[in-house]
Coordinates of C-alpha atoms and ligand atoms in Angstrom, one line a residue:
Chain A
M768 CA -11.2 19.4 -33.4
S769 CA -8.7 18.2 -30.8
L770 CA -6.0 15.7 -31.4
L771 CA -7.5 13.5 -28.8
E772 CA -10.9 13.8 -27.0
V773 CA -11.8 11.5 -24.1
E774 CA -15.4 11.7 -22.9
N775 CA -16.6 10.1 -19.7
L776 CA -14.0 7.3 -19.4
W777 CA -14.5 4.5 -16.9
V778 CA -12.2 1.5 -16.2
R779 CA -13.7 -1.2 -14.0
F780 CA -12.4 -4.4 -12.5
P781 CA -14.4 -7.2 -11.0
T782 CA -12.8 -8.2 -7.7
R783 CA -13.6 -10.5 -4.8
Q784 CA -15.1 -7.5 -3.0
G785 CA -17.3 -6.5 -6.1
I786 CA -16.7 -4.1 -9.0
F787 CA -13.7 -1.7 -8.4
D788 CA -13.8 1.5 -10.5
A789 CA -10.2 2.4 -11.2
V790 CA -11.2 5.4 -13.4
R791 CA -14.5 7.1 -12.9
G792 CA -15.9 9.2 -15.6
V793 CA -12.9 11.2 -16.7
S794 CA -13.1 13.7 -19.6
F795 CA -10.2 15.6 -21.1
N796 CA -8.7 16.6 -24.4
L797 CA -5.2 16.7 -25.8
E798 CA -3.9 19.3 -28.3
R799 CA -0.4 19.4 -29.7
E800 CA 0.9 20.0 -26.2
R801 CA 2.5 18.5 -23.2
L802 CA -0.3 17.4 -20.8
G803 CA 0.8 16.1 -17.4
I804 CA -1.1 13.7 -15.3
V805 CA -0.2 13.6 -11.6
G806 CA -1.8 12.1 -8.6
E807 CA -1.1 9.6 -5.9
S808 CA -0.3 5.9 -6.4
G809 CA -3.4 4.0 -7.4
S810 CA -5.3 7.1 -8.5
G811 CA -5.8 5.7 -12.0
K812 CA -3.1 7.5 -14.1
S813 CA -1.7 4.4 -15.8
M814 CA -5.2 2.9 -16.3
T815 CA -6.3 6.2 -18.0
G816 CA -3.3 5.9 -20.4
R817 CA -3.8 2.3 -21.1
A818 CA -7.5 2.6 -21.6
I819 CA -6.9 5.1 -24.5
L820 CA -5.0 2.3 -26.3
R821 CA -7.5 -0.3 -25.1
L822 CA -4.8 -2.1 -23.3
I823 CA -6.7 -3.0 -20.2
R824 CA -6.3 -6.6 -19.5
K825 CA -9.3 -8.9 -19.0
P826 CA -11.4 -9.0 -16.8
G827 CA -11.0 -5.3 -16.7
I828 CA -13.6 -3.3 -18.7
V829 CA -13.2 0.1 -20.5
E830 CA -16.3 2.2 -21.0
A831 CA -16.5 5.7 -22.5
D832 CA -18.9 7.9 -24.4
S833 CA -16.1 8.3 -26.9
I834 CA -12.3 8.3 -27.2
K835 CA -11.7 10.3 -30.4
L836 CA -8.4 10.5 -32.2
E837 CA -8.7 13.3 -34.7
G838 CA -12.5 12.7 -34.7
Q839 CA -12.3 9.0 -35.2
N840 CA -13.8 7.1 -32.2
L841 CA -11.3 4.5 -31.2
L842 CA -14.0 2.5 -29.5
D843 CA -15.6 1.7 -32.9
L844 CA -12.4 0.1 -34.2
S845 CA -11.8 -3.6 -34.5
E846 CA -8.9 -5.2 -32.7
P847 CA -6.7 -5.4 -35.9
E848 CA -7.5 -1.7 -36.6
M849 CA -6.6 -0.9 -33.0
R850 CA -3.3 -2.6 -33.4
E851 CA -2.5 -0.3 -36.3
V852 CA -3.3 2.7 -34.1
R853 CA -1.0 1.3 -31.4
G854 CA 1.8 0.7 -33.8
Q855 CA 1.6 3.9 -35.8
K856 CA -0.4 6.7 -34.3
I857 CA -0.2 6.4 -30.5
S858 CA 2.9 5.1 -28.7
M859 CA 3.0 4.3 -25.0
V860 CA 6.1 4.0 -22.8
M861 CA 5.1 1.7 -20.0
Q862 CA 5.8 2.3 -16.3
D863 CA 7.9 -0.8 -16.0
P864 CA 10.3 -0.5 -19.0
K865 CA 12.2 -3.7 -18.7
F866 CA 9.0 -5.6 -18.4
S867 CA 7.9 -4.4 -21.8
L868 CA 11.2 -5.5 -23.6
N869 CA 11.6 -9.0 -24.8
P870 CA 14.0 -10.7 -22.3
V871 CA 15.4 -13.2 -24.7
M872 CA 16.2 -10.9 -27.6
T873 CA 19.2 -8.5 -27.8
I874 CA 18.4 -4.7 -27.5
G875 CA 19.9 -4.2 -31.0
D876 CA 17.6 -6.8 -32.6
Q877 CA 14.6 -5.3 -30.9
I878 CA 15.3 -1.8 -32.0
M879 CA 16.2 -2.9 -35.5
E880 CA 13.0 -5.0 -35.8
A881 CA 10.9 -2.1 -34.7
Y882 CA 12.7 0.2 -37.1
L883 CA 12.3 -2.2 -40.1
L884 CA 8.6 -2.6 -39.4
H885 CA 8.1 1.1 -40.0
N886 CA 10.8 1.8 -42.6
N887 CA 11.4 0.1 -45.9
T888 CA 15.2 -0.1 -45.7
S889 CA 18.1 -2.5 -45.3
K890 CA 19.3 -4.2 -42.1
A891 CA 22.6 -2.3 -42.3
Q892 CA 20.7 1.0 -42.5
A893 CA 18.5 -0.1 -39.6
R894 CA 21.6 -0.8 -37.5
V895 CA 23.0 2.6 -38.2
K896 CA 19.7 4.2 -37.2
A897 CA 19.4 2.1 -34.0
I898 CA 22.9 3.2 -32.8
E899 CA 21.9 6.8 -33.6
M900 CA 18.8 6.4 -31.5
L901 CA 20.7 5.0 -28.6
E902 CA 23.1 7.9 -28.8
A903 CA 20.2 10.4 -28.9
V904 CA 19.1 9.1 -25.5
S905 CA 22.6 9.5 -24.1
I906 CA 23.6 5.8 -24.0
R907 CA 27.3 5.8 -23.5
D908 CA 28.5 2.7 -25.3
P909 CA 25.8 1.9 -27.9
E910 CA 27.8 -0.8 -29.7
R911 CA 27.9 -2.9 -26.5
V912 CA 24.3 -2.1 -25.6
M913 CA 23.2 -3.4 -29.1
R914 CA 24.6 -6.8 -28.2
A915 CA 23.2 -6.8 -24.7
Y916 CA 20.0 -8.3 -23.2
P917 CA 17.5 -6.3 -21.2
H918 CA 18.6 -7.8 -17.8
E919 CA 22.1 -6.4 -18.5
M920 CA 20.8 -2.8 -18.5
S921 CA 20.6 -0.5 -15.5
G922 CA 17.2 0.9 -14.6
G923 CA 17.8 4.2 -16.3
M924 CA 19.2 2.6 -19.4
G925 CA 16.0 0.4 -19.7
Q926 CA 13.9 3.5 -19.6
R927 CA 15.9 5.3 -22.3
I928 CA 15.8 2.3 -24.6
M929 CA 12.0 2.2 -24.3
I930 CA 11.8 5.9 -25.1
A931 CA 14.0 5.4 -28.2
M932 CA 11.8 2.6 -29.4
M933 CA 8.5 4.4 -28.9
L934 CA 9.7 7.2 -31.0
I935 CA 10.5 5.1 -34.1
P936 CA 7.0 5.2 -35.6
D937 CA 6.9 9.0 -35.3
P938 CA 3.6 8.8 -33.4
Q939 CA 1.0 11.6 -33.3
I940 CA 0.6 11.0 -29.6
L941 CA 3.1 9.7 -27.1
I942 CA 1.8 8.5 -23.7
A943 CA 4.8 8.3 -21.4
D944 CA 4.1 6.6 -18.0
E945 CA 6.8 7.7 -15.6
P946 CA 9.3 7.8 -18.4
T947 CA 12.1 9.4 -16.4
S948 CA 11.6 8.2 -12.9
A949 CA 14.9 6.2 -12.9
L950 CA 17.0 8.9 -14.5
D951 CA 19.5 11.3 -13.0
V952 CA 18.8 14.9 -13.6
S953 CA 21.2 15.5 -16.4
V954 CA 20.0 12.5 -18.5
Q955 CA 16.4 13.3 -17.6
R956 CA 16.9 16.7 -19.1
Q957 CA 18.2 15.2 -22.4
V958 CA 15.2 12.9 -22.6
L959 CA 12.8 15.7 -21.9
D960 CA 14.4 17.8 -24.6
I961 CA 13.8 15.0 -27.2
M962 CA 10.1 14.9 -26.3
D963 CA 9.9 18.6 -26.2
G964 CA 11.4 18.8 -29.7
L965 CA 8.7 16.4 -31.0
V966 CA 5.9 18.4 -29.6
K967 CA 7.2 21.7 -30.9
K968 CA 8.7 20.6 -34.3
R969 CA 6.4 17.8 -35.3
G970 CA 3.2 18.8 -33.4
M971 CA 3.1 15.6 -31.4
G972 CA 0.7 15.4 -28.4
L973 CA 2.3 14.2 -25.2
I974 CA 0.6 12.7 -22.2
F975 CA 3.2 12.8 -19.5
I976 CA 2.3 10.7 -16.4
S977 CA 4.6 11.4 -13.4
H978 CA 4.9 11.6 -9.7
D979 CA 7.4 14.4 -9.9
L980 CA 5.3 17.5 -9.3
N981 CA 8.2 19.9 -9.8
L982 CA 9.2 18.3 -13.0
V983 CA 5.7 18.4 -14.4
S984 CA 5.3 21.9 -13.3
E985 CA 8.4 22.9 -15.2
F986 CA 8.1 20.7 -18.2
C987 CA 4.4 20.5 -19.1
D988 CA 1.8 23.0 -20.5
R989 CA -1.2 21.7 -18.5
V990 CA -1.7 19.3 -15.6
L991 CA -4.6 17.0 -14.7
I992 CA -4.5 16.1 -11.0
M993 CA -6.1 12.7 -10.3
Y994 CA -7.5 11.3 -7.1
A995 CA -9.4 8.0 -6.7
G996 CA -10.1 7.7 -10.4
R997 CA -11.3 11.2 -11.0
I998 CA -9.8 14.5 -12.0
V999 CA -10.0 16.8 -8.9
E1000 CA -8.2 19.8 -10.5
V1001 CA -6.8 21.1 -13.8
C1002 CA -4.3 23.9 -14.0
D1003 CA -1.6 25.5 -16.1
A1004 CA 1.6 23.6 -15.3
D1005 CA 3.5 26.7 -14.3
K1006 CA 0.7 27.5 -11.8
L1007 CA 0.8 24.1 -10.1
H1008 CA 2.3 25.5 -7.0
E1009 CA -0.7 27.8 -6.6
A1010 CA -3.1 24.9 -6.8
K1011 CA -6.2 25.3 -4.8
H1012 CA -7.4 21.8 -4.0
P1013 CA -6.2 20.6 -0.5
Y1014 CA -5.2 17.3 -2.1
T1015 CA -2.9 19.0 -4.6
Q1016 CA -1.5 21.2 -1.8
G1017 CA -1.0 18.1 0.4
L1018 CA 1.0 16.4 -2.4
L1019 CA 3.2 19.5 -2.8
N1020 CA 3.8 19.7 1.0
S1021 CA 4.9 16.1 1.3
L1022 CA 8.1 16.7 -0.9
P1023 CA 11.4 16.6 1.0
R1024 CA 13.4 19.8 0.5
L1025 CA 17.1 20.3 0.8
D1026 CA 16.7 23.8 2.2
Q1027 CA 14.2 22.6 4.9
P1028 CA 15.5 19.6 6.7
K1029 CA 13.1 17.9 9.2
K1030 CA 12.8 14.5 10.8
Y1031 CA 9.4 13.6 9.4
L1032 CA 7.8 14.5 6.1
E1033 CA 4.3 15.8 6.0
V1034 CA 1.8 13.1 5.1
L1035 CA -1.3 13.7 3.1
Q1036 CA -4.4 13.8 5.2
R1037 CA -7.1 12.4 2.9
D1038 CA -10.7 13.6 3.1
E1039 CA -13.5 11.2 2.4
A1040 CA -15.4 14.0 0.7
W1041 CA -12.8 14.2 -2.2
T1042 CA -14.0 10.8 -3.4
K1043 CA -17.5 12.1 -3.9
E1044 CA -16.7 15.3 -5.8
D1045 CA -17.5 15.3 -9.5
S1046 CA -14.7 14.8 -11.9
V1047 CA -13.4 18.1 -13.2
R1048 CA -13.4 18.4 -17.0
G1049 CA -9.8 18.6 -18.4
T1050 CA -10.8 20.2 -21.6
R1051 CA -10.0 23.6 -23.1
Chain B
M721 CA 30.9 -0.5 14.9
T722 CA 30.8 -0.7 11.1
A723 CA 27.8 -2.4 9.5
L724 CA 29.3 -2.5 6.1
T725 CA 32.8 -2.1 4.8
I726 CA 33.6 -1.8 1.1
K727 CA 37.3 -1.8 0.2
N728 CA 38.8 -1.4 -3.3
L729 CA 35.7 -3.1 -4.8
N730 CA 35.8 -4.0 -8.5
V731 CA 32.8 -5.6 -10.2
W732 CA 32.7 -6.6 -13.8
F733 CA 30.3 -8.4 -16.2
G734 CA 31.0 -10.4 -19.4
A735 CA 34.3 -11.1 -21.1
H736 CA 36.5 -9.9 -23.9
H737 CA 34.9 -7.1 -26.0
D738 CA 31.7 -7.3 -24.0
R739 CA 33.4 -6.9 -20.6
V740 CA 31.9 -4.1 -18.6
D741 CA 33.8 -2.8 -15.6
A742 CA 30.7 -1.6 -13.8
V743 CA 32.4 -0.7 -10.5
R744 CA 36.1 0.2 -10.2
G745 CA 38.0 0.7 -6.9
A746 CA 35.1 1.7 -4.7
N747 CA 35.7 2.4 -1.0
F748 CA 33.3 3.4 1.8
E749 CA 32.1 2.3 5.2
V750 CA 28.7 2.5 6.8
Q751 CA 28.4 2.6 10.6
V752 CA 25.7 0.7 12.5
G753 CA 22.5 2.9 12.5
E754 CA 23.8 5.1 9.8
S755 CA 22.1 5.9 6.5
F756 CA 24.4 6.1 3.6
G757 CA 23.4 7.3 0.1
L758 CA 24.6 6.4 -3.4
V759 CA 23.9 8.9 -6.1
G760 CA 25.2 9.6 -9.6
E761 CA 24.9 9.0 -13.3
S762 CA 22.5 6.4 -14.7
G763 CA 24.6 3.3 -15.5
S764 CA 27.4 4.4 -13.1
G765 CA 27.3 1.2 -11.0
K766 CA 25.1 2.1 -8.1
S767 CA 22.8 -0.9 -8.3
T768 CA 25.8 -3.1 -9.1
I769 CA 27.4 -2.3 -5.7
L770 CA 24.2 -3.5 -4.0
K771 CA 24.1 -6.6 -6.2
A772 CA 27.7 -7.5 -5.3
I773 CA 26.9 -7.3 -1.6
T774 CA 23.9 -9.6 -2.0
G775 CA 25.7 -12.1 -4.3
L776 CA 23.8 -11.1 -7.5
A777 CA 27.0 -10.0 -9.3
P778 CA 29.3 -13.0 -9.2
T779 CA 32.5 -11.6 -10.6
W780 CA 34.1 -9.1 -8.2
S781 CA 37.3 -8.5 -6.3
G782 CA 38.3 -6.5 -3.2
D783 CA 36.7 -6.7 0.2
I784 CA 33.1 -6.6 1.4
S785 CA 32.4 -7.1 5.1
V786 CA 29.1 -7.2 6.8
E787 CA 29.2 -6.6 10.6
G788 CA 32.8 -7.5 10.5
T789 CA 32.4 -10.8 8.6
P790 CA 34.1 -10.8 5.2
L791 CA 32.1 -12.1 2.2
S792 CA 33.5 -14.1 -0.6
G793 CA 32.2 -15.2 -4.0
A794 CA 28.4 -15.1 -4.7
K795 CA 27.1 -17.6 -2.2
R796 CA 25.3 -16.1 0.8
D797 CA 24.1 -18.2 3.7
R798 CA 20.9 -17.9 5.7
A799 CA 22.6 -15.8 8.4
F800 CA 23.4 -13.3 5.7
Y801 CA 19.8 -12.9 4.6
K802 CA 18.8 -12.7 8.2
T803 CA 21.1 -9.6 8.5
V804 CA 20.8 -8.0 5.1
Q805 CA 17.8 -7.5 2.9
M806 CA 17.4 -5.7 -0.4
V807 CA 14.6 -3.7 -2.0
F808 CA 15.0 -3.7 -5.8
Q809 CA 14.7 -0.8 -8.2
D810 CA 12.1 -2.6 -10.3
P811 CA 9.3 -4.0 -8.2
Y812 CA 7.6 -5.7 -11.1
A813 CA 10.6 -7.9 -11.9
S814 CA 11.2 -8.7 -8.2
L815 CA 7.8 -10.0 -7.5
H816 CA 6.6 -13.4 -8.8
P817 CA 3.8 -12.7 -11.2
R818 CA 1.7 -15.8 -10.2
H819 CA 2.0 -15.3 -6.4
T820 CA -0.4 -13.2 -4.5
V821 CA 0.8 -10.6 -2.0
D822 CA -0.2 -13.0 0.7
Q823 CA 1.9 -15.8 -0.8
V824 CA 4.9 -13.6 -1.2
L825 CA 4.9 -12.5 2.4
S826 CA 3.9 -15.8 3.9
E827 CA 6.6 -17.7 2.1
T828 CA 9.2 -15.2 3.1
L829 CA 8.1 -15.4 6.7
Q830 CA 8.2 -19.2 6.6
L831 CA 11.8 -19.1 5.2
H832 CA 12.8 -17.0 8.1
G833 CA 11.3 -19.6 10.4
F834 CA 8.5 -17.6 11.9
K835 CA 5.4 -19.4 13.3
D836 CA 2.8 -16.7 13.7
I837 CA 2.6 -16.1 9.9
D838 CA -1.0 -14.8 9.7
T839 CA -0.5 -12.1 12.4
R840 CA 2.8 -11.0 10.8
V841 CA 1.4 -10.7 7.3
V842 CA -1.3 -8.4 8.6
K843 CA 1.2 -6.4 10.6
L844 CA 3.6 -6.0 7.6
L845 CA 0.8 -4.9 5.3
D846 CA -0.2 -2.4 7.9
D847 CA 3.4 -1.2 8.4
V848 CA 3.7 -0.3 4.7
G849 CA 0.3 1.3 4.5
L850 CA -1.4 -1.4 2.5
G851 CA -4.9 -2.4 3.8
G852 CA -6.2 -6.0 3.9
K853 CA -7.9 -5.6 0.6
F854 CA -4.6 -6.0 -1.2
R855 CA -3.7 -9.2 0.6
F856 CA -5.0 -11.6 -2.0
R857 CA -4.1 -9.7 -5.2
Y858 CA -1.5 -10.6 -7.8
P859 CA 1.2 -8.1 -8.8
H860 CA -0.6 -7.1 -12.0
Q861 CA -3.7 -6.2 -10.0
I862 CA -2.0 -3.5 -8.1
S863 CA -0.4 -0.2 -9.1
G864 CA 3.3 0.5 -9.4
G865 CA 3.5 2.2 -6.0
Q866 CA 1.5 -0.5 -4.3
R867 CA 3.9 -3.1 -5.7
Q868 CA 6.9 -1.3 -4.3
R869 CA 5.2 -1.3 -0.8
V870 CA 4.9 -5.0 -1.1
A871 CA 8.6 -5.2 -1.9
V872 CA 9.4 -3.1 1.2
A873 CA 7.2 -5.4 3.4
R874 CA 8.9 -8.4 2.1
A875 CA 12.3 -7.0 2.9
L876 CA 11.2 -6.2 6.4
A877 CA 9.7 -9.6 7.0
G878 CA 12.9 -11.2 8.4
E879 CA 13.6 -8.2 10.7
P880 CA 17.0 -7.5 9.1
D881 CA 19.8 -5.2 10.5
I882 CA 20.8 -3.8 7.2
L883 CA 18.5 -2.7 4.4
L884 CA 19.9 -2.1 0.9
L885 CA 17.4 0.1 -0.9
D886 CA 17.6 0.6 -4.6
E887 CA 15.5 3.6 -5.6
P888 CA 12.9 2.6 -3.0
T889 CA 10.6 5.4 -3.8
S890 CA 11.2 6.3 -7.4
A891 CA 8.0 4.4 -8.4
L892 CA 6.0 6.0 -5.6
D893 CA 4.0 9.2 -5.6
V894 CA 5.1 11.9 -3.2
S895 CA 2.6 11.2 -0.5
V896 CA 3.4 7.5 -0.4
Q897 CA 7.0 8.4 -0.6
A898 CA 6.6 10.5 2.5
E899 CA 4.9 7.6 4.2
I900 CA 7.5 5.1 3.3
L901 CA 10.4 7.5 4.2
N902 CA 8.8 8.2 7.6
L903 CA 8.3 4.5 8.1
L904 CA 12.0 3.9 7.3
T905 CA 12.9 6.6 9.8
D906 CA 10.8 5.0 12.5
L907 CA 12.2 1.5 11.8
R908 CA 15.7 2.8 12.0
D909 CA 15.0 4.4 15.4
E910 CA 13.2 1.3 16.7
H911 CA 15.5 -1.4 15.4
K912 CA 18.8 0.5 15.0
L913 CA 18.6 -0.3 11.3
T914 CA 21.4 0.6 8.8
Y915 CA 20.5 1.8 5.4
L916 CA 22.5 1.9 2.1
M917 CA 20.2 3.7 -0.2
V918 CA 20.5 4.4 -3.9
S919 CA 18.5 7.3 -5.3
H920 CA 18.8 9.9 -8.1
D921 CA 16.6 12.2 -6.0
L922 CA 19.0 14.5 -4.1
P923 CA 16.3 15.9 -1.7
V924 CA 15.4 12.3 -0.8
I925 CA 19.0 11.5 -0.1
G926 CA 19.5 14.7 1.9
H927 CA 16.4 13.9 3.9
M928 CA 17.3 10.3 4.7
C929 CA 21.1 10.0 4.7
D930 CA 23.9 11.2 6.9
R931 CA 26.6 10.8 4.3
L932 CA 26.6 9.9 0.6
A933 CA 28.9 8.8 -2.2
V934 CA 28.7 10.3 -5.7
M935 CA 29.4 7.9 -8.6
K936 CA 30.3 8.4 -12.2
D937 CA 31.3 5.9 -14.8
G938 CA 32.0 3.1 -12.3
E939 CA 33.9 5.2 -9.8
I940 CA 33.1 6.9 -6.5
V941 CA 34.3 10.5 -7.2
E942 CA 33.4 11.9 -3.8
V943 CA 32.1 11.0 -0.4
M944 CA 30.4 13.9 1.3
D945 CA 28.1 14.8 4.3
S946 CA 24.5 15.5 3.7
E947 CA 25.2 18.9 5.1
D948 CA 27.5 19.6 2.1
L949 CA 24.7 18.5 -0.2
R950 CA 22.3 21.0 1.5
Q951 CA 24.9 23.8 1.3
G952 CA 25.7 22.8 -2.3
T953 CA 29.4 22.5 -1.5
A954 CA 30.9 19.7 -3.5
K955 CA 34.6 19.2 -4.4
H956 CA 34.5 17.2 -7.6
D957 CA 33.4 18.8 -10.8
Y958 CA 30.8 16.1 -11.5
S959 CA 29.2 16.3 -8.1
R960 CA 29.1 20.1 -8.5
S961 CA 27.3 19.8 -11.8
L962 CA 24.9 17.2 -10.3
L963 CA 24.0 19.6 -7.4
A964 CA 23.6 22.5 -9.8
A965 CA 21.3 20.6 -12.1
S966 CA 19.2 19.4 -9.2
A967 CA 19.0 22.9 -7.7
A968 CA 17.8 24.3 -11.1
A969 CA 15.0 21.7 -11.2
Ligands
LIG1310 N1 -6.4 -6.1 -12.6 C1 -6.8 -5.3 -11.6 N2 -7.8 -5.7 -10.7 C2 -8.2 -4.9 -9.7 N3 -7.7 -3.7 -9.5 C3 -6.8 -3.2 -10.3 C4 -6.3 -4.0 -11.4 N4 -5.3 -3.3 -12.0 C5 -5.2 -2.1 -11.4 N5 -6.1 -2.0 -10.4 C6 -6.3 -0.9 -9.4 O1 -6.6 0.2 -10.2 C7 -6.2 1.4 -9.5 C8 -5.5 2.3 -10.5 O2 -4.3 1.8 -10.9 P1 -3.2 2.6 -11.8 O3 -2.2 1.6 -12.2 O4 -3.9 3.3 -12.8 O5 -2.6 3.6 -10.7 P2 -1.6 4.7 -10.9 O6 -2.3 6.0 -10.7 O7 -0.9 4.5 -12.2 O8 -0.6 4.4 -9.7 P3 1.0 4.4 -9.6 O9 1.4 5.8 -9.5 O10 1.3 3.7 -8.3 O11 1.5 3.7 -10.8 C9 -5.3 0.9 -8.3 O12 -5.9 1.1 -7.1 C10 -5.1 -0.6 -8.7 O13 -4.9 -1.3 -7.5
LIG1311 N1 24.0 -8.5 -15.6 C1 24.7 -7.6 -16.3 N2 25.4 -8.0 -17.4 C2 26.1 -7.1 -18.1 N3 26.2 -5.8 -17.8 C3 25.6 -5.3 -16.7 C4 24.7 -6.2 -15.9 N4 24.2 -5.5 -14.9 C5 24.6 -4.2 -15.1 N5 25.4 -4.1 -16.1 C6 26.1 -2.9 -16.6 O1 26.8 -2.3 -15.6 C7 26.7 -0.9 -15.6 C8 26.2 -0.3 -14.3 O2 24.9 -0.7 -14.1 P1 24.1 -0.3 -12.8 O3 22.8 -1.1 -12.9 O4 24.9 -0.6 -11.6 O5 23.9 1.2 -13.0 P2 23.1 2.3 -12.0 O6 24.1 3.2 -11.5 O7 22.3 1.5 -11.0 O8 22.2 3.1 -13.0 P3 20.6 3.5 -13.0 O9 20.6 4.8 -12.2 O10 20.3 3.8 -14.4 O11 19.9 2.4 -12.4 C9 25.8 -0.6 -16.8 O12 26.6 -0.2 -17.9 C10 25.1 -1.9 -17.1 O13 24.8 -2.0 -18.5
LIG1312 MG1 1.0 3.9 -12.7
LIG1313 MG1 20.2 1.2 -10.8

């Protein structure tokens, strides 16, 4: 039995122009591994992540044959039971980190509140832990940051704070949506090391959504490549550069390179036929 | 001619034990038509420099001049916004949640005094590669990358001379990134635009910029040519480690 099994997932939105299918029949599983999801903007990566947690806002609709967490179908759970899952078992770092923090509460109060919710301990102890967590994600002056409000944080600091908070419940699965897109390479590395440690030492499953093909190729075990709501290709992360699908190759070719300066970058030439191909199963 | 002059710039936030000296003694110049990059550590003050220019960081000292005109305090007049526009790092926070894409662009165009609003909205959406189907959507109904394209369209609405770009493509996938960067290249050629661009992605900076400044802990530690970046020749220890880490990735 897999940690997570997603079978035939659809996410639909009614719009002025009719129903829009943001995710179209996607199936994959997640073991205690680092699973990358890449694909162009709007291909359905975030909606796939959110749908697992049933966090699609109305009037959006989630449909699936099943979404099983260790055999338990999440679609059968009531909303209060689902809240338990979100709080304890599956954490998600959202793409817009500052947006998911409470703007009128200090960073320190938010981390401590989250910590106290999951640990039966004193406020003083929670404070010590909160500072430790900020240090773990390489925040320079944790004491000041504890007293600060979200708008006083830089882009990368916001991302790191969200990651620290999501790890508090010691989740079985972490869904990280562009968790390091605002980080410089050295801080990025530290954050990846933390996630890596959780996968290897505690057997966490990680879904890592990212635009950064090189990063995913280097950091993940497996990669799902999404296009127009479907999986067009699945490959071992370290073989991403040998990917066969013209879409994946197109993505790789559009990267700027320091060793090959040119005036214009290559732009992906989309093929109408890709939209019609069946979704590839991302299971193993 | 210089588009932008920054001399001995200090920017700080808060007071007493919560005072943060976010930028200390920064110096650089950007010529008209040049693209200048800002790279460096997270939290080192890159966004803060852009905010000081646009009047979003009220407490600063030193000199900031735009096309030869010195700025003071945090008030910026209409002429300033006609000349300088900014694309923010966080497109979600910078777009009004209850305004459709159409409202965002129409209102901006009206503020700039244009009459042919409808034609211009269509043209702007087209320029940033968003089709008409996105025109009447709200920010939460579009993906992260689509939101960033709206933010770029809004900045272009007033036909500015200088664009301040804070991580303009970090929320974009690589194919859209290529489209936006090509668009920025074309716009620069057509309108002789000047860019000041923050990114942690060194290949993006190398591709777009002529020169760049490396920041660490509130200070500019080095200004270098993009050619140095490509060759991996940096003078300061921190810039060297940054280049090395990026080459390893
Ligand atoms: N509320 C909504 N109504 C209509 N369409 C929506 C809504 N929310 C999202 N979409 C559409 O669903 C598609 C998938 O969105 P999603 O956020 O999953 O993209 P993504 O792959 O995460 O893209 P990005 O890399 O830009 O974040 C997009 O085309 C988006 O415009
Ligand atoms: N409004 C504010 N109030 C207090 N401190 C602030 C405010 N804005 C920024 N700072 C602080 O100033 C410092 C520099 O922040 P800035 O946003 O300029 O960093 P950055 O170089 O853009 O980093 P990143 O790459 O993570 O976006 C940080 O320590 C940040 O906490
Ligand atoms: Mg997304
Ligand atoms: Mg910043």
